mmCIF file of C-alpha atoms and ligand atoms in Angstrom:
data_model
loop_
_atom_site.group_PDB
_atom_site.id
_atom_site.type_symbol
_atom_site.label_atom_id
_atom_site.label_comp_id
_atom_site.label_asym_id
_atom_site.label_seq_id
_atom_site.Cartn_x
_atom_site.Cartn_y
_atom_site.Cartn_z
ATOM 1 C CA UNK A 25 -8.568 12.207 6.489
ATOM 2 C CA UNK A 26 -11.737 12.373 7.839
ATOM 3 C CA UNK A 27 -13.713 14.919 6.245
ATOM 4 C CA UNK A 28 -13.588 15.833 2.890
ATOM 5 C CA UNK A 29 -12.201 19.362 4.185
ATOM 6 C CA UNK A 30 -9.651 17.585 5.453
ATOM 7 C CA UNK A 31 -9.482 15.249 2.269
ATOM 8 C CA UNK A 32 -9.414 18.237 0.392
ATOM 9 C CA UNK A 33 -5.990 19.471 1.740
ATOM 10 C CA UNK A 34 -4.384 16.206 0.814
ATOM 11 C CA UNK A 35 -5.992 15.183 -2.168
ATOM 12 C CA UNK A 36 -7.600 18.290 -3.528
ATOM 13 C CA UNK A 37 -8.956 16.991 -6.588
ATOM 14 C CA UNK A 38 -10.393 13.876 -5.624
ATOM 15 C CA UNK A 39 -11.903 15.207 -2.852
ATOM 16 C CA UNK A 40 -13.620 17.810 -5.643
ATOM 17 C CA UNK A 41 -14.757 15.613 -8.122
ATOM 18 C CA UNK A 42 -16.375 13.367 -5.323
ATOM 19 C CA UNK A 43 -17.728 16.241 -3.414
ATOM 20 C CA UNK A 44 -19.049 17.670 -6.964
ATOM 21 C CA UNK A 45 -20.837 14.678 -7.698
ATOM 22 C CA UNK A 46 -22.575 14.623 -4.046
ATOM 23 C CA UNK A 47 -23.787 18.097 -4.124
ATOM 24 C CA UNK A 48 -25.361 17.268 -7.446
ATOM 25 C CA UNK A 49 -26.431 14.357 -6.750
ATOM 26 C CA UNK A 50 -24.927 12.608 -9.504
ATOM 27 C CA UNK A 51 -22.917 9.871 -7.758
ATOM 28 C CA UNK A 52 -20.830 7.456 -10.196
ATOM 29 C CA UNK A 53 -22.479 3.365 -9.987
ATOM 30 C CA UNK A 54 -18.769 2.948 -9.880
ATOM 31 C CA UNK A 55 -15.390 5.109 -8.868
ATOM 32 C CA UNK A 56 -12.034 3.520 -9.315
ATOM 33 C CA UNK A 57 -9.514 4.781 -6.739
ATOM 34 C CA UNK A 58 -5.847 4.740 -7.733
ATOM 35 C CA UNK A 59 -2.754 5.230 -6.534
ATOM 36 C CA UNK A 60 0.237 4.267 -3.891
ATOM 37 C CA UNK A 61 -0.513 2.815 -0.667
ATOM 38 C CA UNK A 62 -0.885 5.380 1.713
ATOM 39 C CA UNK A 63 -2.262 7.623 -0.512
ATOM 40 C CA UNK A 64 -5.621 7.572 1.392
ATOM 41 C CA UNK A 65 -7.917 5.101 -0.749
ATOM 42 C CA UNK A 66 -9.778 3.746 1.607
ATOM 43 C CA UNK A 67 -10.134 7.051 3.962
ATOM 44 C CA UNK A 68 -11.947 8.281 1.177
ATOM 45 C CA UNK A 69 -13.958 4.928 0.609
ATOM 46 C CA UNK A 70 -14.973 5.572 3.989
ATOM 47 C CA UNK A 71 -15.713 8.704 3.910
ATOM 48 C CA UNK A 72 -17.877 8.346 0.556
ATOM 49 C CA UNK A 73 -20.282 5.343 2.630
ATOM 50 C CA UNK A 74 -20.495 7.701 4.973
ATOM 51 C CA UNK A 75 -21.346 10.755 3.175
ATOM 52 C CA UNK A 76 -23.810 8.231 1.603
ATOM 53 C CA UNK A 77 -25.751 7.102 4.543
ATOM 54 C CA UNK A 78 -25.467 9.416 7.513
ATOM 55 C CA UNK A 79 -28.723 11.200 7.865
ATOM 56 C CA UNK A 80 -26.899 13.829 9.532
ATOM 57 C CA UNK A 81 -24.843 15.344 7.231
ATOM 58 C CA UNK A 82 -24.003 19.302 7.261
ATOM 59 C CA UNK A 83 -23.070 19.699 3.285
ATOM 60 C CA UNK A 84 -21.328 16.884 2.012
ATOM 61 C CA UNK A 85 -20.119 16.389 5.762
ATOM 62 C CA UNK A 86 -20.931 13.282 7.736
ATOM 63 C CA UNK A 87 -21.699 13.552 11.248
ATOM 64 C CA UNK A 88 -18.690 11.185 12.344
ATOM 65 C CA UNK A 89 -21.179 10.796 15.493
ATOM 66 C CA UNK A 90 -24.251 8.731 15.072
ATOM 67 C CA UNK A 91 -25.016 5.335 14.842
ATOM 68 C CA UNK A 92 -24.989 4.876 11.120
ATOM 69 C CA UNK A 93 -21.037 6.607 10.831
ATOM 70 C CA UNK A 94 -19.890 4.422 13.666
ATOM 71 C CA UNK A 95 -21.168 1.593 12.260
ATOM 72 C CA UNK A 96 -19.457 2.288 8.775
ATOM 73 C CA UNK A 97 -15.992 3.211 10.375
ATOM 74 C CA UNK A 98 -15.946 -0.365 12.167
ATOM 75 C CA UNK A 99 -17.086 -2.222 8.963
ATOM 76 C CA UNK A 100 -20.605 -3.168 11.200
ATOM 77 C CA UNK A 101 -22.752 -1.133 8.287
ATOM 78 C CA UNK A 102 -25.227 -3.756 6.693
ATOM 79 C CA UNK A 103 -25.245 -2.006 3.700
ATOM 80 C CA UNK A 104 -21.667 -1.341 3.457
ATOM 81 C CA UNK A 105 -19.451 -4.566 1.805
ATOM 82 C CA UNK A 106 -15.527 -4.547 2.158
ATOM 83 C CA UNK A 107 -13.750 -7.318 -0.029
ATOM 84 C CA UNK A 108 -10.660 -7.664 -0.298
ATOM 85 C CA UNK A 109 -8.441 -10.714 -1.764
ATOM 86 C CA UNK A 110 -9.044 -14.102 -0.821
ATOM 87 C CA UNK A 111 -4.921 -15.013 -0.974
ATOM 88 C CA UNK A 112 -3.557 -13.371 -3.775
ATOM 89 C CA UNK A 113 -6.762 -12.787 -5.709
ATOM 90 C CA UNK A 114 -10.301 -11.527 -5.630
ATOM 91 C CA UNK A 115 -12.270 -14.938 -6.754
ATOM 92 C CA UNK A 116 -15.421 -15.505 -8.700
ATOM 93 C CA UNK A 117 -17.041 -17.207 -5.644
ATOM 94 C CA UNK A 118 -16.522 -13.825 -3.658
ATOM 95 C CA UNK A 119 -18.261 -11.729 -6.293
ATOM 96 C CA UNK A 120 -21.374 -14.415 -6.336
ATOM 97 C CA UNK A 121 -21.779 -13.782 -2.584
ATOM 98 C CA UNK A 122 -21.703 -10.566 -3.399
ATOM 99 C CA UNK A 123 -24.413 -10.539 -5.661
ATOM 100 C CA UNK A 124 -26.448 -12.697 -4.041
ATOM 101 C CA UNK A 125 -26.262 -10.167 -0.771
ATOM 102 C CA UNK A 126 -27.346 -7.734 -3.489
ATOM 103 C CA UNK A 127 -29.664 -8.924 -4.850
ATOM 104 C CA UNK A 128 -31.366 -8.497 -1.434
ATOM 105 C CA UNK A 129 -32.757 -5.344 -0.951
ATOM 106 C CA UNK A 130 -30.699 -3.209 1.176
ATOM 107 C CA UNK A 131 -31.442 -4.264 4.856
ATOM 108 C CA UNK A 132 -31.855 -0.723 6.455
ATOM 109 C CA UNK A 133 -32.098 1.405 3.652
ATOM 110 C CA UNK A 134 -32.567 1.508 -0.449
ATOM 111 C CA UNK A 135 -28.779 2.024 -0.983
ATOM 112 C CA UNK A 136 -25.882 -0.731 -0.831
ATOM 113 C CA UNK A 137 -21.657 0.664 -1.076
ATOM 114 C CA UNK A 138 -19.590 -2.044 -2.136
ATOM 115 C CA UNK A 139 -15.749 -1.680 -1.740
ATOM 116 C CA UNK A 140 -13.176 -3.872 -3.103
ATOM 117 C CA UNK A 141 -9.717 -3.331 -2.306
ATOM 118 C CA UNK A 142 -6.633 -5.056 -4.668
ATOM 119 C CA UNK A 143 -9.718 -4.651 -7.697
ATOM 120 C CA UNK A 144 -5.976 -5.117 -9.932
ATOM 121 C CA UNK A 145 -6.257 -8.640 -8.137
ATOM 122 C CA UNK A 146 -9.691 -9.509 -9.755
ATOM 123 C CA UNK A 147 -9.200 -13.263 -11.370
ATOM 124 C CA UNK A 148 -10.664 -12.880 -14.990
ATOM 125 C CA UNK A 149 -13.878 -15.077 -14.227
ATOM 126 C CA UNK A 150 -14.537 -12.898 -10.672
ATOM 127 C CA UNK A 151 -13.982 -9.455 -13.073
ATOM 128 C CA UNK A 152 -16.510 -10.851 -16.209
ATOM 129 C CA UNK A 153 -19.092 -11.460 -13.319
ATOM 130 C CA UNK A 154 -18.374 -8.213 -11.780
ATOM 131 C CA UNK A 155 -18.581 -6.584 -15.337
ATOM 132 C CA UNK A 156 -22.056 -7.794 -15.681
ATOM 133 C CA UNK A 157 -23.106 -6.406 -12.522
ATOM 134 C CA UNK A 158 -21.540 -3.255 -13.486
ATOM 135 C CA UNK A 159 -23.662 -3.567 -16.763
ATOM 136 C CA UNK A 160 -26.945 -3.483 -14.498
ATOM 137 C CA UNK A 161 -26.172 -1.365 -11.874
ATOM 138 C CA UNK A 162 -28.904 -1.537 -9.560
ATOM 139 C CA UNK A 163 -30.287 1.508 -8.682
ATOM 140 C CA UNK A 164 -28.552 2.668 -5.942
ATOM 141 C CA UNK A 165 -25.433 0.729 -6.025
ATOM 142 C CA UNK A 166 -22.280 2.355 -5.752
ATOM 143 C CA UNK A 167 -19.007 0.541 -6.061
ATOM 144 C CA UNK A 168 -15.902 1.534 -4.802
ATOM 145 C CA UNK A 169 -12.769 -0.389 -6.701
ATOM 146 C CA UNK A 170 -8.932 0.387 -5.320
ATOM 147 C CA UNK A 171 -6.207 -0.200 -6.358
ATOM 148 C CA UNK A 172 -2.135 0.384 -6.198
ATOM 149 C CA UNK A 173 -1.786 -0.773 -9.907
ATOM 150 C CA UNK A 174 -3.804 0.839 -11.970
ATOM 151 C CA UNK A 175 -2.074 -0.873 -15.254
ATOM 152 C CA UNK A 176 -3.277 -3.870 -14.047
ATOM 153 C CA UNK A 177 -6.796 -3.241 -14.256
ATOM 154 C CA UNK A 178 -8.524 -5.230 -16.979
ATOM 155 C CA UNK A 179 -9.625 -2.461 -19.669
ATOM 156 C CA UNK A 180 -13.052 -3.277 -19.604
ATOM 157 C CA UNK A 181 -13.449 -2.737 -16.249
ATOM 158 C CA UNK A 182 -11.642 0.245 -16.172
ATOM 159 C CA UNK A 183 -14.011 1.805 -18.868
ATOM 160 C CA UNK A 184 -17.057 1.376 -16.295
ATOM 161 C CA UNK A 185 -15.447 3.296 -13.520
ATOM 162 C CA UNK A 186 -15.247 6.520 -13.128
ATOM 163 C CA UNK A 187 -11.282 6.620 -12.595
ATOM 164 C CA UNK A 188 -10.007 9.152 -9.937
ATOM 165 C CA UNK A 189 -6.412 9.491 -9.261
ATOM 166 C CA UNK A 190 -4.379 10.032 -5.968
ATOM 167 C CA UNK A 191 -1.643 12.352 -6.138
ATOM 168 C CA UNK A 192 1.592 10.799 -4.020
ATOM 169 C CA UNK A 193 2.062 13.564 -1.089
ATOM 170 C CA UNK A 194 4.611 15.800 -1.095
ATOM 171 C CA UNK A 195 7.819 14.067 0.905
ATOM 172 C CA UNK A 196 9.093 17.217 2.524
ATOM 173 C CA UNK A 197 5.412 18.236 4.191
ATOM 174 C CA UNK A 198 4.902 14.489 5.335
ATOM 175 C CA UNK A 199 8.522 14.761 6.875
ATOM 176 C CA UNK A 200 7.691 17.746 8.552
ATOM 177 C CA UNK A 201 4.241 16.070 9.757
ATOM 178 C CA UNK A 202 6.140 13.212 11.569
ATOM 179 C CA UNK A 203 8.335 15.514 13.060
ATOM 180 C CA UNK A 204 5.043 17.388 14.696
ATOM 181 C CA UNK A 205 4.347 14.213 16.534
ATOM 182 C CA UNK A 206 7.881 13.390 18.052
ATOM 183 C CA UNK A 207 9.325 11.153 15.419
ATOM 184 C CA UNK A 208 13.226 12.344 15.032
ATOM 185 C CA UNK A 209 14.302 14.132 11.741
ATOM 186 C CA UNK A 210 16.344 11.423 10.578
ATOM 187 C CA UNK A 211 13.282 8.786 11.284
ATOM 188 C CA UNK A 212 11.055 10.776 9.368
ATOM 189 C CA UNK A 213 13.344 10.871 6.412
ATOM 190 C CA UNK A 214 12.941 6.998 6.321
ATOM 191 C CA UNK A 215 9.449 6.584 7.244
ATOM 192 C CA UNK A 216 8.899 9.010 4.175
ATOM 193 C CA UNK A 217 10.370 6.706 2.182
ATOM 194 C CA UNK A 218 8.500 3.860 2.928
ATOM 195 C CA UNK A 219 5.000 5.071 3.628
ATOM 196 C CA UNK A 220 2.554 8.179 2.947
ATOM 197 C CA UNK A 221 0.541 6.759 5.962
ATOM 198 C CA UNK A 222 0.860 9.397 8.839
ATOM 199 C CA UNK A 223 -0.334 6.628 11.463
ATOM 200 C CA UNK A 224 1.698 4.096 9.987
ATOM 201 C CA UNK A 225 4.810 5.639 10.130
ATOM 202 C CA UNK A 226 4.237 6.751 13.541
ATOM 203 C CA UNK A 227 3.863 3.503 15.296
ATOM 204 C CA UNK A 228 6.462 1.952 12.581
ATOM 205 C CA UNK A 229 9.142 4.561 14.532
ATOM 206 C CA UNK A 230 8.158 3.478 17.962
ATOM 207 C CA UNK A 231 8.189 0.407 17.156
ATOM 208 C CA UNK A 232 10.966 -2.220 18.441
ATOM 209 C CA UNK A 233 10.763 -4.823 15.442
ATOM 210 C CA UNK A 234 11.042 -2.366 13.241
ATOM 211 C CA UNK A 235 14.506 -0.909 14.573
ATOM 212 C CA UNK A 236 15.702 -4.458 14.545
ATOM 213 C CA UNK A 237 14.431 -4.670 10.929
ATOM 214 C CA UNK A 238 16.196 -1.650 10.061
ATOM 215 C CA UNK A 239 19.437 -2.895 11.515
ATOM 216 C CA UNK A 240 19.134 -6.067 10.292
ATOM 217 C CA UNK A 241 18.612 -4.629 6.707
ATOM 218 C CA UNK A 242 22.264 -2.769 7.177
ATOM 219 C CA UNK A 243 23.915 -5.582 8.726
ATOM 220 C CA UNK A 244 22.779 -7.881 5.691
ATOM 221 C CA UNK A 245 23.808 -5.467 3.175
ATOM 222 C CA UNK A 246 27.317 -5.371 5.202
ATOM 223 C CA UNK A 247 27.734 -9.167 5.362
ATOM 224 C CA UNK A 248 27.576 -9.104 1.601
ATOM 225 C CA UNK A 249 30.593 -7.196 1.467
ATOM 226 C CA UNK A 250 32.746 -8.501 4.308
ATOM 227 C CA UNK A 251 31.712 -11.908 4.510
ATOM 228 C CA UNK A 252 29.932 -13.341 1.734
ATOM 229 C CA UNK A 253 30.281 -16.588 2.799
ATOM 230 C CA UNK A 254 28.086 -15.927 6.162
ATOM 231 C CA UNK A 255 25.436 -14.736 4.129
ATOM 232 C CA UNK A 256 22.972 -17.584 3.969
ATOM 233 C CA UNK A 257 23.323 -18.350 7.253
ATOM 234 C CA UNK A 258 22.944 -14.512 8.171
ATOM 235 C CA UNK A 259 19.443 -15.076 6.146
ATOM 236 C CA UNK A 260 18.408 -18.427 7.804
ATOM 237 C CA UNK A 261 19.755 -17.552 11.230
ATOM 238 C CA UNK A 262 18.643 -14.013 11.552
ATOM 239 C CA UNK A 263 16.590 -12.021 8.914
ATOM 240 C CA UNK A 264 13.982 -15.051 7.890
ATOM 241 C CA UNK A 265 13.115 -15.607 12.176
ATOM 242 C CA UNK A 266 12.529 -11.646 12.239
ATOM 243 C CA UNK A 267 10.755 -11.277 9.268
ATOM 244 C CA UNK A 268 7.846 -13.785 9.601
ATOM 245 C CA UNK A 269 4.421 -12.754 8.151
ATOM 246 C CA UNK A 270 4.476 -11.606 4.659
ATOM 247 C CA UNK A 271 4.044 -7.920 4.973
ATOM 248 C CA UNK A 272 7.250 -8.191 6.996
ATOM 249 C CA UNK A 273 9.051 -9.775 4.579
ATOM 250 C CA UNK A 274 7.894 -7.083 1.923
ATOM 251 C CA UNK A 275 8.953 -4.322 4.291
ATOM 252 C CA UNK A 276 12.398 -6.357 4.333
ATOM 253 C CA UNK A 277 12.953 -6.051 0.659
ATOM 254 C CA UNK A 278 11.360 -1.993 0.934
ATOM 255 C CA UNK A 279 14.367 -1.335 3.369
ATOM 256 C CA UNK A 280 17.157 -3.205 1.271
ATOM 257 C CA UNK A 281 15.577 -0.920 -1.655
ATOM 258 C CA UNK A 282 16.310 1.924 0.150
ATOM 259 C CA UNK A 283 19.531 0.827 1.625
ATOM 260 C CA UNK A 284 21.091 0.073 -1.910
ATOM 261 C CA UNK A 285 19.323 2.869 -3.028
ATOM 262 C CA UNK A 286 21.385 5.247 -0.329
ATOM 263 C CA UNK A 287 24.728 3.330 -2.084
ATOM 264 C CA UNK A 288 23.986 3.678 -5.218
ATOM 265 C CA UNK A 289 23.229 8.035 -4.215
ATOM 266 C CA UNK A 290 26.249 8.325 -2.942
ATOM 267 C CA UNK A 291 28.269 6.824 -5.516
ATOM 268 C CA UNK A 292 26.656 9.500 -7.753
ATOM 269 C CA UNK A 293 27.249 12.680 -5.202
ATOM 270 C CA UNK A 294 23.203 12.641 -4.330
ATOM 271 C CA UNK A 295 24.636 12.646 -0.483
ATOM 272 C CA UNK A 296 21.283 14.849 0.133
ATOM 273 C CA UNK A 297 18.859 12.253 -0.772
ATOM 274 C CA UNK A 298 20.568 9.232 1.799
ATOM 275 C CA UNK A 299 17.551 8.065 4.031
ATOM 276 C CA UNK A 300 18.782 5.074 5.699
ATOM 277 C CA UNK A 301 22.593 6.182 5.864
ATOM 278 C CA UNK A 302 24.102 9.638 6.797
ATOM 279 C CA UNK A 303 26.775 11.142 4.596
ATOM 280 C CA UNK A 304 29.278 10.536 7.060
ATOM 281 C CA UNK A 305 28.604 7.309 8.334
ATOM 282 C CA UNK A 306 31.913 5.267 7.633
ATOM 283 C CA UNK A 307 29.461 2.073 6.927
ATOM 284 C CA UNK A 308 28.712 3.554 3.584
ATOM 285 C CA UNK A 309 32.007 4.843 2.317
ATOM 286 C CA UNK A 310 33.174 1.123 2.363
ATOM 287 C CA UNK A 311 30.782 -0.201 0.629
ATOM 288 C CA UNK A 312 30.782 2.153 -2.377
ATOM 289 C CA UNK A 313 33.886 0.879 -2.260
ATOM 290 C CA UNK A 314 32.629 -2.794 -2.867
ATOM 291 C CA UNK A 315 29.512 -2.409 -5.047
ATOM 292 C CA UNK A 316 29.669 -0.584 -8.382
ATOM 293 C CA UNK A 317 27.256 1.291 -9.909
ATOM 294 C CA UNK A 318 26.605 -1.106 -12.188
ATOM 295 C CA UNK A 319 25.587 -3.781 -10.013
ATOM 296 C CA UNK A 320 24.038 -1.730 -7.909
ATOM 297 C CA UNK A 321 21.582 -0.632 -10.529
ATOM 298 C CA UNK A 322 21.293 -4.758 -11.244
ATOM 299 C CA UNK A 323 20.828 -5.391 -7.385
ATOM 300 C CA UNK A 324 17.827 -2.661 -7.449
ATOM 301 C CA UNK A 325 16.275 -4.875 -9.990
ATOM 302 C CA UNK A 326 16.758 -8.061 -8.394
ATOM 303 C CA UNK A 327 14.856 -6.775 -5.271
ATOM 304 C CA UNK A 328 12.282 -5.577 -7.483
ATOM 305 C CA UNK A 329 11.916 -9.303 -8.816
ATOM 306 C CA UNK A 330 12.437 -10.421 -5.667
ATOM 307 C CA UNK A 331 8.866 -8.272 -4.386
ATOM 308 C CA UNK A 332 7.287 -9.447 -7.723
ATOM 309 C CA UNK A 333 7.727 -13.353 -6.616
ATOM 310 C CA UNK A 334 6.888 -12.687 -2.930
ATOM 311 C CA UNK A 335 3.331 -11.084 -4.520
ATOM 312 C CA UNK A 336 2.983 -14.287 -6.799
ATOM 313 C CA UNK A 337 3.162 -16.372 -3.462
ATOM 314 C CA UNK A 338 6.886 -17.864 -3.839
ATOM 315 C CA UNK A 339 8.217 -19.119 -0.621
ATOM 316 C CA UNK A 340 9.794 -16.227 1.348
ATOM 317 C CA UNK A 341 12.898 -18.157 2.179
ATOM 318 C CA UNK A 342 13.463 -19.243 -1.652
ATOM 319 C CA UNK A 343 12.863 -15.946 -2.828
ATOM 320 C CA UNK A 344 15.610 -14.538 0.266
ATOM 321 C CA UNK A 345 17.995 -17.698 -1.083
ATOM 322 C CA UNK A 346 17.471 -16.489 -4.989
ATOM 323 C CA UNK A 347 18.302 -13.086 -4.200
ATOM 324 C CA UNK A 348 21.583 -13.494 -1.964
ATOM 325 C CA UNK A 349 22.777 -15.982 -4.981
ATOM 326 C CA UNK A 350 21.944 -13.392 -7.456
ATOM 327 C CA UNK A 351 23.208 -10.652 -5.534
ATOM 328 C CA UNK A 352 26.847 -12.772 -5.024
ATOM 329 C CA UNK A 353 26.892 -13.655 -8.848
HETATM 330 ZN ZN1 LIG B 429 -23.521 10.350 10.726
#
């Protein structure tokens, strides 16, 4: 996405009302982007500084080219502030940096872009300081919040933005995509599932960790139902050394998600909507046979729990132990 032609293919009518409000000049002291990762927030963040400062522009287009773009795409822009949270939350201290920069005038031109991504994370002091700089927007300020969670956005922050949402893309057409550019059919089926990053899925299926991660993810979810007892050390021994940082560890519990999901589907006759499994793969006819419906539905809920306490910083192993226990009972 990196014009808003292009922007306008994918999310038509964000791309509209931002384009709108460029031609007429009537640019929003504050847009709140939201919606699912991969749904191209901070393309069009970038896109918007861009559109704000290149002094090249053909219609609302950016040049892409000159100094001022390139600057902006690699985060170099004076003008241009990315924050993002500091651990699990945006702090006060991070907003009073920001002001202070602010309160500057802007170092190469009259206009300053702020973006802050995880704006759900705000703590309450960082969003009552951000609130009142919201309240005084300085002339040509414009701040960018994003977000995944829109329900978590504190109400009063909300009703300063100009909210825009992001559509999820259409599955099928991102399959189809992926499949352009070499990934396999059944590869694209799961990369669909876990991102609606084009890029990201790409290098996710050529990547070697993450074949091992998908593996791993089956032979866990087999252990459970041939050897319970080998579990835990199945956890310590194999899937905590492979999944080390945290966004590993999230894409761990996003694959047993979909892996139970796949179960669960084909306990109900969905056999077309299996993404990890095929409907003739052996593998999964046992282990309908093992987990009901009824804890499967509870296991889906677990995990969910399970992603919650990752998010609220809970050690990863503790959270893996909780959920094999929980699972078992
Ligand atoms: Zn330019």
């Amino acid at each position: 996405m990196k014009t808003w032609s292009e922007a306008a293919g994918i999310q038509p009518l964000a791309s509209k009302i931002i384009t709108n409000s460029i031609q007429r000049d009537r640019i929003s002291h504050a847009y709140l982007l939201q919606g699912d990762r991969g749904t191209g927030k901070e393309a069009i963040a970038l896109l918007l500084a861009k559109t704000l400062f290149c002094n090249n522009r053909s219609g609302v287009e950016p040049c892409q080219e000159c100094n001022t773009c390139k600057r902006i795409d690699s985060g170099n822009h004076p003008d241009v502030h990315w924050i993002e949270p500091d651990g699990r939350s945006i702090r006060k201290e991070q907003i009073e940096h920001l002001q202070k920069e602010f309160s500057y005038s802007g170092l190469e031109s009259d206009k300053k872009v702020y973006v802050a991504k995880g704006a759900d994370t705000l703590t309450s002091n960082a969003a009552n300081r951000l609130l009142k700089f919201l309240e005084e927007p300085a002339k040509q300020t414009t701040a960018i919040l994003m977000t995944e969670n829109s329900s978590s956005i504190i109400p009063t922050i909300r009703s300063r933005c100009q909210a825009i949402d992001l559509k999820p893309l259409n599955p099928a057409a991102f399959q189809d995509q992926l499949v352009d550019n070499g990934v396999s059919r059944s590869n694209a089926v799961l990369m669909s599932a876990l991102t609606n990053n084009l890029d990201e899925a790409i290098s996710w299926s050529k990547d070697e960790w993450f074949a091992q991660a998908r593996k791993l993810m089956v032979q866990l979810i087999e252990t459970f139902s041939t050897n319970p007892n080998d579990v835990f050390l199945f956890i310590h021994q194999q899937w905590m050394p492979h999944f080390k940082e945290r966004t590993q560890q999230e894409q761990g519990l996003d694959l047993l998600l979909l892996g139970f999901k796949d179960i669960l589907y084909y306990h109900i006759g969905k056999e077309e909507d299996l993404v990890v499994f095929t409907r003739d793969d052996a593998r999964i006819e046992s282990l309908v046979m093992f987990f009901s419906q009824e804890k499967l539905l509870d296991i889906l809920n677990k995990l969910l729990d399970a992603k919650r306490k990752l998010k609220q910083n809970v050690h990863p192993t503790l959270v893996m132990e909780q959920l094999t226990i929980q699972i078992q009972g």
